[in-house]
Structure formats: C-alpha cells, structure tokens
Amino acid sequence: MEERDRSHEAEATRPGLRGQEAARADAQRSVTESQRREAGGRLATLIDSGDYDYTRPRRGEVREGVILSIGENDMVVDVGAKRDGIVPPKDLELVDEEYVDSLQLGDHIPVVVLKTWGRRDGILVSLNKGLQQQDWLRARDLLDGGQVVEAEVTDVNRGGVIVSFGRLRGFVPNSHLSSVPPGLRGRRLRTAKSALVGQSLSLAVIEVNQRRRRLVMSERAARRRERQRLLQELAEGQVRTGIVRNLVDFGAFVDLGGLDGLIHISELDWSHVTHPSEVLNVGDEVEVYVLDVDRERRRVGLSRKRMLPDPWDRVTERLREGDVVQGTVTNVASFGAFVDIGEGVEGLVHISEVAGGEAGLTDLQPGSPVTVRVLNVDAEQERIALSLQEVGAPLEATSVTEGSV
C-alpha cells in the first residue's frame, strides 16, 4: 500500500498529459490520499449499512467516471467501486488530443470496464470505448426518433461513401445517395462520389448494429423526412428563402430545404415575363411568399412578386386619365389587346378602342411597341382602360409618359 501511495505522490508531481505546462498540472492535482481514504471509508460504511446500492464492475459495462487525477501517461477515475479505474496510455492515444486536454479534475466521463483487475490494483477502463458508446446511443436515438443529422464524407468505396459520426464511421450505400446523379456507373460514379469528400450531408440513420459495428445511413431517407417535416410546417402567408433548382417554360422550381415549390411564371414579377430566365438563374437564392400548400399532392405554390413592391400602390400617382404613354403589346385576345405600360402594370385596349376593330386587332402582335391613351385607372381593381383610337386627339393639358418597352 505504501508503494502505491508513493507512486500516486510521484505521479502528482509530473507535468500534465501530452506536454501540458507544469502550472496547469500543479493546479489539477489529484485529491489527497487522506481525502481518498476518507471517501473509501465512507463508501465501506455505506456498503456495510446496506444504504448503498453497490454493484461490482463487470467487463464490458459502461460506467460514469469522475476524474481523480490526470497523469503524464494515464488517468485515474472513480467508477463507484472499491478500486479506482485506470485509463491506460494506449487508450488515451485513441482519443482526440483537444478533448483530452480540455478535461479537468472532477469532470464526469463515460468509461467501459475492460478488466476488473489491473496494474496498481485498479480497474482497467477505456475512455475511448466509453465515448464510442455515447455515439452508439446517439445513433440509436436518431434511429428511434427519425431525426436527421449532418455528417461529413471522409472516404468512398465501391458500395458507397464513408461518413464521420462522432467517433464512429457511418456508411451510406450508393442507392441511398441523393447527391449523386442517378444512372451513373463505373468511373463516372466513383468520380461523383469522390467529389463529396469533405462535404457535409444531411442523413437519416436506418440501421444500428453495435455488435457487428454497423452504422448505415441514408441521404434519400433524410430528404423524405425533411420533405414531410416541411409539408407540416409550411402555411399560406409564410415567407421562406430557397434556392432556384430548375427553370421551365411555366415557372421556376425552388428548393426550400428538401422540398421543392413552384413559382408560376405569373408570380415571378409584376412586369410581364416571357421566360423565367429573364428574372432568375439556377442557383439563385430567392425570397418567396407561400401562396398555397397541398399536403396530399405534396405541392407548394410560391410567389416572388409578392415580395416586391406592388406597382399598383402608386399607379394613381404615375398615371392619370388622358395621359399618353408608350407600351408593349403582351397578349392579344378576341376582345382586345393587353399592353405593358411599365413598372409591372398592364392595361387593356378593348377591341372597341382599336382603329379598324377586328381588322386592326389582327395587326397587333405580342412584342409590338404602341402608343396608347389612358381612359380610366381603377387601382383598387387593378384595371386600366387604354385606347389606340384617341392617340391622335389634341392633348391640351394632358402629359406624355414613357413606359418600359
């Protein structure tokens, strides 16, 4: 016992683990032998009295340890047993240095019992396995709770990619990767997977088998869960930020974070838009207004123009009855022609206000520049009546305004 006491006293004078300065080592000395004997005496008394629920440590058991001392080569922890737990040097080398250097006397750490006997009559325990056990428990919680976690891709193999999950390695099979375009084979597939190394993926845990050390994860399952979560969270009137994923003739698809919504071409801008590429590019970040959510069909309607100033709010300041303005024909119908007169405002030239009636209407084509007279402005109903017939009439006190062509 005296030899053991001397070894502890000698260890208390050594510098901290992995080159920590002597000042820190001195400040973090182990509890004194008298304190430990006193604690041991109290423990023995409790055990003898039956008031303490004592269980002998078993190999493979996970216990919470309290750090008693930090030596140059090992660590001593109280594991609630008659003897202290010893974390050997080789085990500490497996734990990242930053974590070890952050430990202080009195800290609670998870350890796994390796042997119930060991050097200096202590119990041999593993901090590395204890930390891994925490990661296994976290993986199990994620599996049971259906939650999504971020993990960095560290390597690739023929079957998929390897990701870092705490102190464990997770595996994402090829069939569960969403970041890799479907249909790739051979070298093209491996190149696409290699490009993911260093990137963080949103993943769902789909299998946990600690005995076989299998941790399988899925990017596709994570995206499905994120879509479902978003569908439940989204509501009409919300404002969201997304990334433009695709442009089509009828609008733009925007990724809201796992769920795509559609901005119809009519909701892209207050001005007339012929194609979405006139106002957006793939990859653009865009702020959108949620118009409607169809959870059964998993469709979300979005608007970009609702996030822009409404030109109708100031149309009466800009236009008055009798004004002559320049515009562009945007559409021709059987009853008349629609004309863009600038700043996102369109007016209607009824067929009765077209010189020549139907014959004159057929001469108008989308994109044609025209000069029109303002007949009426109804800002509340967002309607403007225009005329092509009266443009040549005397202007008198009226003004001429140029619109965007």
Short mmCIF file of C-alpha atoms in Angstrom, two decimals:
data_model
loop_
_atom_site.label_atom_id
_atom_site.label_comp_id
_atom_site.label_asym_id
_atom_site.label_seq_id
_atom_site.Cartn_x
_atom_site.Cartn_y
_atom_site.Cartn_z
CA MET A 1 0.00 0.00 0.00
CA GLU A 2 2.87 2.35 0.83
CA GLU A 3 4.40 1.63 -2.58
CA ARG A 4 1.07 2.52 -4.20
CA ASP A 5 0.90 5.74 -2.15
CA ARG A 6 4.38 6.72 -3.25
CA SER A 7 3.51 6.04 -6.90
CA HIS A 8 0.49 8.33 -6.66
CA GLU A 9 2.53 11.04 -4.97
CA ALA A 10 5.19 10.78 -7.64
CA GLU A 11 2.59 10.95 -10.38
CA ALA A 12 1.07 14.05 -8.81
CA THR A 13 4.33 15.90 -9.42
CA ARG A 14 4.58 15.01 -13.14
CA PRO A 15 3.59 17.51 -15.84
CA GLY A 16 0.11 17.30 -17.38
CA LEU A 17 -0.83 14.88 -20.13
CA ARG A 18 0.82 15.43 -23.53
CA GLY A 19 3.05 18.30 -22.62
CA GLN A 20 0.67 20.44 -20.58
CA GLU A 21 2.56 23.07 -18.64
CA ALA A 22 3.58 22.42 -15.07
CA ALA A 23 1.39 25.24 -13.78
CA ARG A 24 -1.74 23.54 -15.07
CA ALA A 25 -0.59 20.17 -13.79
CA ASP A 26 0.01 21.63 -10.33
CA ALA A 27 -3.42 23.26 -10.37
CA GLN A 28 -5.07 19.98 -11.31
CA ARG A 29 -3.60 17.64 -8.73
CA SER A 30 -5.44 14.57 -7.65
CA VAL A 31 -7.35 14.52 -4.42
CA THR A 32 -5.12 13.85 -1.45
CA GLU A 33 -4.65 10.34 -0.16
CA SER A 34 -6.30 11.32 3.10
CA GLN A 35 -9.37 12.51 1.20
CA ARG A 36 -9.46 9.32 -0.81
CA ARG A 37 -9.08 7.17 2.33
CA GLU A 38 -11.89 9.18 3.91
CA ALA A 39 -14.06 8.68 0.82
CA GLY A 40 -13.20 4.99 0.79
CA GLY A 41 -14.14 4.72 4.45
CA ARG A 42 -17.49 6.37 3.82
CA LEU A 43 -18.10 4.00 0.89
CA ALA A 44 -17.28 0.96 3.02
CA THR A 45 -19.61 2.22 5.76
CA LEU A 46 -22.44 2.74 3.28
CA ILE A 47 -21.94 -0.74 1.81
CA ASP A 48 -21.89 -2.35 5.25
CA SER A 49 -25.01 -0.44 6.34
CA GLY A 50 -26.97 -1.55 3.29
CA ASP A 51 -27.87 2.04 2.40
CA TYR A 52 -25.70 2.00 -0.72
CA ASP A 53 -26.73 0.09 -3.82
CA TYR A 54 -23.30 -1.23 -4.72
CA THR A 55 -22.75 -3.47 -7.74
CA ARG A 56 -19.43 -4.99 -8.70
CA PRO A 57 -17.99 -3.75 -12.02
CA ARG A 58 -18.38 -6.20 -14.88
CA ARG A 59 -16.31 -6.45 -18.03
CA GLY A 60 -17.94 -4.53 -20.89
CA GLU A 61 -20.09 -2.48 -18.52
CA VAL A 62 -20.44 1.25 -19.18
CA ARG A 63 -19.94 3.43 -16.11
CA GLU A 64 -19.74 7.12 -15.37
CA GLY A 65 -16.32 8.02 -14.05
CA VAL A 66 -15.21 11.07 -12.07
CA ILE A 67 -11.65 12.17 -12.82
CA LEU A 68 -9.45 11.90 -9.71
CA SER A 69 -6.06 12.56 -11.29
CA ILE A 70 -4.51 13.29 -14.66
CA GLY A 71 -1.02 11.91 -15.06
CA GLU A 72 1.52 12.11 -17.83
CA ASN A 73 0.63 8.68 -19.18
CA ASP A 74 -2.74 7.76 -17.75
CA MET A 75 -5.81 8.93 -15.91
CA VAL A 76 -7.42 7.76 -12.65
CA VAL A 77 -11.20 7.86 -12.29
CA ASP A 78 -13.71 6.99 -9.60
CA VAL A 79 -16.15 4.46 -11.10
CA GLY A 80 -18.19 3.88 -7.95
CA ALA A 81 -16.27 0.74 -6.99
CA LYS A 82 -13.91 -0.20 -4.17
CA ARG A 83 -10.99 0.40 -6.50
CA ASP A 84 -10.28 3.26 -8.86
CA GLY A 85 -10.48 2.94 -12.61
CA ILE A 86 -7.29 3.37 -14.64
CA VAL A 87 -7.38 4.72 -18.21
CA PRO A 88 -4.15 3.38 -19.80
CA PRO A 89 -1.88 5.40 -22.14
CA LYS A 90 -2.77 3.43 -25.28
CA ASP A 91 -6.44 4.18 -24.76
CA LEU A 92 -5.82 7.91 -24.29
CA GLU A 93 -3.88 7.97 -27.55
CA LEU A 94 -7.06 6.92 -29.37
CA VAL A 95 -8.98 9.95 -28.08
CA ASP A 96 -8.54 13.27 -29.87
CA GLU A 97 -5.97 15.42 -28.10
CA GLU A 98 -8.16 18.51 -27.92
CA TYR A 99 -10.78 16.63 -25.93
CA VAL A 100 -8.24 15.13 -23.53
CA ASP A 101 -6.55 18.49 -22.94
CA SER A 102 -9.92 20.02 -22.05
CA LEU A 103 -10.55 17.58 -19.19
CA GLN A 104 -10.36 18.81 -15.58
CA LEU A 105 -10.34 17.16 -12.19
CA GLY A 106 -13.88 16.32 -11.14
CA ASP A 107 -15.18 16.04 -14.71
CA HIS A 108 -17.63 13.22 -15.40
CA ILE A 109 -16.64 10.96 -18.29
CA PRO A 110 -18.06 7.72 -19.75
CA VAL A 111 -15.84 4.65 -19.47
CA VAL A 112 -16.14 0.97 -20.36
CA VAL A 113 -14.77 -1.62 -17.95
CA LEU A 114 -12.03 -3.66 -19.66
CA LYS A 115 -10.73 -5.67 -16.69
CA THR A 116 -11.81 -5.81 -13.07
CA TRP A 117 -8.17 -6.16 -12.07
CA GLY A 118 -5.21 -4.26 -13.39
CA ARG A 119 -1.96 -2.59 -12.56
CA ARG A 120 -1.73 -0.94 -9.13
CA ASP A 121 -4.76 -3.00 -8.13
CA GLY A 122 -7.01 -0.70 -10.15
CA ILE A 123 -9.81 -1.47 -12.59
CA LEU A 124 -8.76 -1.14 -16.22
CA VAL A 125 -11.24 1.08 -18.12
CA SER A 126 -11.45 2.65 -21.58
CA LEU A 127 -12.41 6.28 -22.17
CA ASN A 128 -12.33 5.79 -25.95
CA LYS A 129 -14.87 2.97 -25.80
CA GLY A 130 -16.98 4.98 -23.39
CA LEU A 131 -17.14 7.88 -25.82
CA GLN A 132 -17.91 5.47 -28.66
CA GLN A 133 -20.74 4.04 -26.56
CA GLN A 134 -22.22 7.53 -26.31
CA ASP A 135 -22.13 7.76 -30.11
CA TRP A 136 -23.85 4.38 -30.45
CA LEU A 137 -26.57 5.54 -28.06
CA ARG A 138 -26.96 8.78 -30.01
CA ALA A 139 -27.24 6.81 -33.26
CA ARG A 140 -29.93 4.62 -31.69
CA ASP A 141 -31.84 7.70 -30.52
CA LEU A 142 -31.68 9.17 -34.04
CA LEU A 143 -32.96 5.89 -35.48
CA ASP A 144 -35.83 5.67 -33.00
CA GLY A 145 -36.73 9.34 -33.31
CA GLY A 146 -36.46 9.53 -37.10
CA GLN A 147 -34.28 12.63 -36.84
CA VAL A 148 -31.84 13.97 -39.43
CA VAL A 149 -28.16 14.64 -38.69
CA GLU A 150 -25.28 16.30 -40.55
CA ALA A 151 -22.19 14.14 -41.21
CA GLU A 152 -19.04 14.80 -43.23
CA VAL A 153 -17.96 12.46 -46.03
CA THR A 154 -14.45 11.18 -45.26
CA ASP A 155 -13.93 8.40 -47.82
CA VAL A 156 -15.53 6.43 -50.64
CA ASN A 157 -15.61 2.77 -51.59
CA ARG A 158 -17.27 0.65 -54.23
CA GLY A 159 -20.53 0.36 -52.33
CA GLY A 160 -21.00 3.95 -51.19
CA VAL A 161 -19.39 6.63 -49.04
CA ILE A 162 -17.99 6.70 -45.50
CA VAL A 163 -19.04 9.48 -43.13
CA SER A 164 -17.79 10.60 -39.73
CA PHE A 165 -20.29 10.24 -36.90
CA GLY A 166 -18.61 11.30 -33.68
CA ARG A 167 -16.01 8.60 -33.06
CA LEU A 168 -17.77 6.12 -35.33
CA ARG A 169 -17.75 5.55 -39.08
CA GLY A 170 -21.09 5.50 -40.83
CA PHE A 171 -21.81 4.00 -44.25
CA VAL A 172 -24.12 5.46 -46.91
CA PRO A 173 -24.83 2.94 -49.73
CA ASN A 174 -24.87 4.14 -53.34
CA SER A 175 -28.61 3.51 -53.54
CA HIS A 176 -29.18 5.92 -50.63
CA LEU A 177 -27.21 8.85 -52.06
CA SER A 178 -29.24 11.78 -53.39
CA SER A 179 -26.23 14.00 -54.12
CA VAL A 180 -25.05 11.65 -56.88
CA PRO A 181 -27.00 11.80 -60.18
CA PRO A 182 -28.92 8.56 -60.83
CA GLY A 183 -27.76 6.18 -63.53
CA LEU A 184 -24.00 6.73 -63.13
CA ARG A 185 -21.78 3.67 -63.37
CA GLY A 186 -18.11 2.78 -63.06
CA ARG A 187 -15.59 5.59 -63.18
CA ARG A 188 -18.23 8.32 -63.51
CA LEU A 189 -19.94 7.09 -60.33
CA ARG A 190 -16.68 6.97 -58.38
CA THR A 191 -15.74 10.47 -59.60
CA ALA A 192 -19.11 11.83 -58.48
CA LYS A 193 -18.73 10.20 -55.06
CA SER A 194 -15.14 11.40 -54.65
CA ALA A 195 -16.35 14.96 -55.19
CA LEU A 196 -18.41 14.57 -51.99
CA VAL A 197 -15.35 14.03 -49.76
CA GLY A 198 -15.16 16.91 -47.30
CA GLN A 199 -18.80 17.86 -47.83
CA SER A 200 -21.49 17.59 -45.18
CA LEU A 201 -24.61 15.53 -45.97
CA SER A 202 -28.00 15.53 -44.26
CA LEU A 203 -28.54 11.89 -43.29
CA ALA A 204 -31.02 9.64 -41.52
CA VAL A 205 -29.89 6.59 -39.53
CA ILE A 206 -31.52 3.46 -40.96
CA GLU A 207 -29.57 0.67 -39.21
CA VAL A 208 -27.66 0.39 -35.93
CA ASN A 209 -25.93 -2.88 -35.03
CA GLN A 210 -23.32 -2.24 -32.36
CA ARG A 211 -22.35 -5.88 -32.05
CA ARG A 212 -21.39 -6.01 -35.74
CA ARG A 213 -20.27 -2.35 -35.67
CA ARG A 214 -22.71 -1.48 -38.46
CA LEU A 215 -23.99 2.08 -38.74
CA VAL A 216 -25.91 2.57 -42.00
CA MET A 217 -27.27 5.97 -43.03
CA SER A 218 -29.36 7.32 -45.90
CA GLU A 219 -29.46 10.67 -47.66
CA ARG A 220 -32.64 9.74 -49.51
CA ALA A 221 -34.47 8.86 -46.29
CA ALA A 222 -33.31 12.16 -44.76
CA ARG A 223 -34.73 14.12 -47.69
CA ARG A 224 -38.04 12.26 -47.44
CA ARG A 225 -38.28 13.12 -43.76
CA GLU A 226 -37.32 16.73 -44.39
CA ARG A 227 -40.00 16.97 -47.09
CA GLN A 228 -42.60 15.60 -44.72
CA ARG A 229 -41.49 17.95 -41.95
CA LEU A 230 -41.62 20.95 -44.26
CA LEU A 231 -45.06 19.98 -45.55
CA GLN A 232 -46.34 20.04 -41.99
CA GLU A 233 -44.61 23.35 -41.16
CA LEU A 234 -45.45 25.32 -44.30
CA ALA A 235 -48.52 27.52 -44.28
CA GLU A 236 -50.03 30.13 -46.56
CA GLY A 237 -48.62 33.58 -45.89
CA GLN A 238 -45.20 32.45 -44.71
CA VAL A 239 -42.03 33.94 -46.16
CA ARG A 240 -39.24 31.46 -46.96
CA THR A 241 -35.81 31.53 -48.56
CA GLY A 242 -34.87 28.91 -51.15
CA ILE A 243 -32.53 28.08 -54.00
CA VAL A 244 -33.67 28.06 -57.63
CA ARG A 245 -33.30 24.42 -58.73
CA ASN A 246 -34.78 24.43 -62.22
CA LEU A 247 -36.34 26.77 -64.78
CA VAL A 248 -39.13 25.64 -67.10
CA ASP A 249 -41.40 27.48 -69.53
CA PHE A 250 -44.21 27.79 -66.99
CA GLY A 251 -42.16 28.84 -63.95
CA ALA A 252 -39.29 28.16 -61.56
CA PHE A 253 -38.81 25.31 -59.08
CA VAL A 254 -37.31 26.41 -55.77
CA ASP A 255 -35.71 24.10 -53.18
CA LEU A 256 -36.99 25.14 -49.75
CA GLY A 257 -34.61 22.80 -47.94
CA GLY A 258 -35.66 19.31 -49.04
CA LEU A 259 -38.98 20.22 -50.63
CA ASP A 260 -39.50 21.92 -53.99
CA GLY A 261 -42.08 24.63 -54.54
CA LEU A 262 -43.19 26.20 -57.83
CA ILE A 263 -43.21 29.88 -58.68
CA HIS A 264 -45.63 30.09 -61.59
CA ILE A 265 -44.46 32.43 -64.35
CA SER A 266 -47.30 34.80 -63.48
CA GLU A 267 -45.91 35.12 -59.92
CA LEU A 268 -42.31 35.85 -60.88
CA ASP A 269 -42.58 39.60 -61.34
CA TRP A 270 -45.12 42.39 -61.61
CA SER A 271 -43.86 43.03 -65.13
CA HIS A 272 -44.73 40.63 -67.93
CA VAL A 273 -42.25 37.72 -68.05
CA THR A 274 -41.89 35.67 -71.23
CA HIS A 275 -39.50 33.13 -69.69
CA PRO A 276 -38.29 32.68 -66.06
CA SER A 277 -34.66 33.12 -67.19
CA GLU A 278 -35.44 36.83 -67.65
CA VAL A 279 -35.51 37.32 -63.86
CA LEU A 280 -33.89 34.21 -62.31
CA ASN A 281 -30.95 31.85 -62.78
CA VAL A 282 -30.45 28.31 -61.49
CA GLY A 283 -28.62 28.53 -58.16
CA ASP A 284 -30.02 31.95 -57.22
CA GLU A 285 -31.14 32.46 -53.64
CA VAL A 286 -34.65 33.85 -53.66
CA GLU A 287 -37.11 35.03 -51.02
CA VAL A 288 -40.61 33.74 -51.67
CA TYR A 289 -44.13 34.07 -50.33
CA VAL A 290 -46.09 30.84 -49.73
CA LEU A 291 -49.34 31.00 -51.71
CA ASP A 292 -50.76 27.54 -51.00
CA VAL A 293 -49.80 24.12 -49.64
CA ASP A 294 -51.38 20.89 -50.94
CA ARG A 295 -50.19 18.22 -48.49
CA GLU A 296 -51.97 15.34 -50.19
CA ARG A 297 -50.39 16.06 -53.58
CA ARG A 298 -47.20 17.40 -51.97
CA ARG A 299 -47.32 20.61 -53.95
CA VAL A 300 -46.37 24.09 -52.80
CA GLY A 301 -47.25 27.27 -54.68
CA LEU A 302 -44.87 30.21 -54.26
CA SER A 303 -44.68 33.83 -55.33
CA ARG A 304 -41.68 36.04 -55.93
CA LYS A 305 -43.58 39.13 -56.98
CA ARG A 306 -45.43 39.29 -53.64
CA MET A 307 -42.04 40.07 -52.08
CA LEU A 308 -41.53 43.02 -54.44
CA PRO A 309 -43.15 46.47 -54.15
CA ASP A 310 -46.65 46.43 -55.64
CA PRO A 311 -46.67 48.88 -58.57
CA TRP A 312 -50.43 49.31 -58.19
CA ASP A 313 -49.85 51.05 -54.85
CA ARG A 314 -48.59 54.15 -56.67
CA VAL A 315 -50.21 53.79 -60.08
CA THR A 316 -52.55 56.75 -59.50
CA GLU A 317 -49.51 58.94 -58.79
CA ARG A 318 -47.91 57.91 -62.07
CA LEU A 319 -50.90 57.75 -64.43
CA ARG A 320 -53.91 59.96 -64.95
CA GLU A 321 -56.87 59.83 -67.29
CA GLY A 322 -55.88 61.32 -70.64
CA ASP A 323 -52.14 60.57 -70.33
CA VAL A 324 -50.47 59.26 -73.48
CA VAL A 325 -47.89 56.56 -72.76
CA GLN A 326 -45.59 54.20 -74.60
CA GLY A 327 -46.12 50.48 -74.09
CA THR A 328 -45.59 46.99 -75.45
CA VAL A 329 -48.26 44.53 -76.53
CA THR A 330 -48.02 41.44 -74.30
CA ASN A 331 -51.02 39.44 -75.43
CA VAL A 332 -53.84 39.63 -77.99
CA ALA A 333 -57.28 38.14 -77.29
CA SER A 334 -60.57 38.17 -79.20
CA PHE A 335 -61.85 41.07 -77.09
CA GLY A 336 -58.74 43.25 -77.20
CA ALA A 337 -55.02 43.60 -76.52
CA PHE A 338 -53.04 43.76 -73.26
CA VAL A 339 -50.31 46.38 -73.14
CA ASP A 340 -47.41 46.65 -70.67
CA ILE A 341 -47.11 50.35 -69.80
CA GLY A 342 -44.12 49.98 -67.47
CA GLU A 343 -43.27 49.19 -63.83
CA GLY A 344 -45.23 45.95 -63.89
CA VAL A 345 -48.56 47.49 -64.87
CA GLU A 346 -50.68 46.21 -67.76
CA GLY A 347 -53.71 47.85 -69.29
CA LEU A 348 -56.36 46.61 -71.73
CA VAL A 349 -57.14 48.11 -75.11
CA HIS A 350 -60.68 46.88 -75.75
CA ILE A 351 -61.46 45.94 -79.36
CA SER A 352 -63.81 48.92 -79.50
CA GLU A 353 -60.78 51.18 -78.88
CA VAL A 354 -58.74 49.70 -81.72
CA ALA A 355 -58.85 51.58 -85.00
CA GLY A 356 -60.44 49.29 -87.55
CA GLY A 357 -61.97 46.94 -84.95
CA GLU A 358 -61.18 43.28 -85.60
CA ALA A 359 -59.09 44.10 -88.64
CA GLY A 360 -56.95 46.48 -86.63
CA LEU A 361 -56.65 43.97 -83.79
CA THR A 362 -55.13 41.34 -86.08
CA ASP A 363 -52.35 43.78 -86.92
CA LEU A 364 -51.21 43.81 -83.28
CA GLN A 365 -48.62 41.22 -82.25
CA PRO A 366 -47.04 40.44 -78.85
CA GLY A 367 -43.88 42.49 -78.54
CA SER A 368 -45.11 45.30 -80.79
CA PRO A 369 -44.47 48.82 -79.42
CA VAL A 370 -47.58 51.02 -79.28
CA THR A 371 -48.64 54.47 -78.12
CA VAL A 372 -51.86 54.47 -76.10
CA ARG A 373 -54.07 56.93 -74.26
CA VAL A 374 -55.20 56.25 -70.67
CA LEU A 375 -59.01 56.20 -70.47
CA ASN A 376 -59.52 55.07 -66.88
CA VAL A 377 -57.43 53.97 -63.85
CA ASP A 378 -59.02 51.68 -61.23
CA ALA A 379 -56.21 50.95 -58.74
CA GLU A 380 -58.48 49.02 -56.37
CA GLN A 381 -59.50 46.53 -59.08
CA GLU A 382 -56.06 46.74 -60.72
CA ARG A 383 -57.55 47.68 -64.08
CA ILE A 384 -56.50 50.30 -66.62
CA ALA A 385 -58.51 51.03 -69.76
CA LEU A 386 -56.47 52.16 -72.77
CA SER A 387 -57.25 53.37 -76.27
CA LEU A 388 -55.46 53.29 -79.59
CA GLN A 389 -58.12 55.40 -81.30
CA GLU A 390 -57.73 58.67 -79.44
CA VAL A 391 -53.96 58.93 -79.51
CA GLY A 392 -54.10 61.47 -82.31
CA ALA A 393 -56.57 63.76 -80.50
CA PRO A 394 -55.38 67.13 -79.15
CA LEU A 395 -53.53 66.59 -75.81
CA GLU A 396 -54.29 70.06 -74.42
CA ALA A 397 -53.36 69.91 -70.71
CA THR A 398 -52.50 66.20 -70.70
CA SER A 399 -48.97 64.90 -70.46
CA VAL A 400 -46.97 62.24 -72.28
CA THR A 401 -45.40 59.47 -70.18
CA GLU A 402 -42.94 56.85 -71.36
CA GLY A 403 -43.36 53.30 -70.13
CA SER A 404 -40.83 50.47 -70.15
CA VAL A 405 -40.65 48.84 -73.57
#
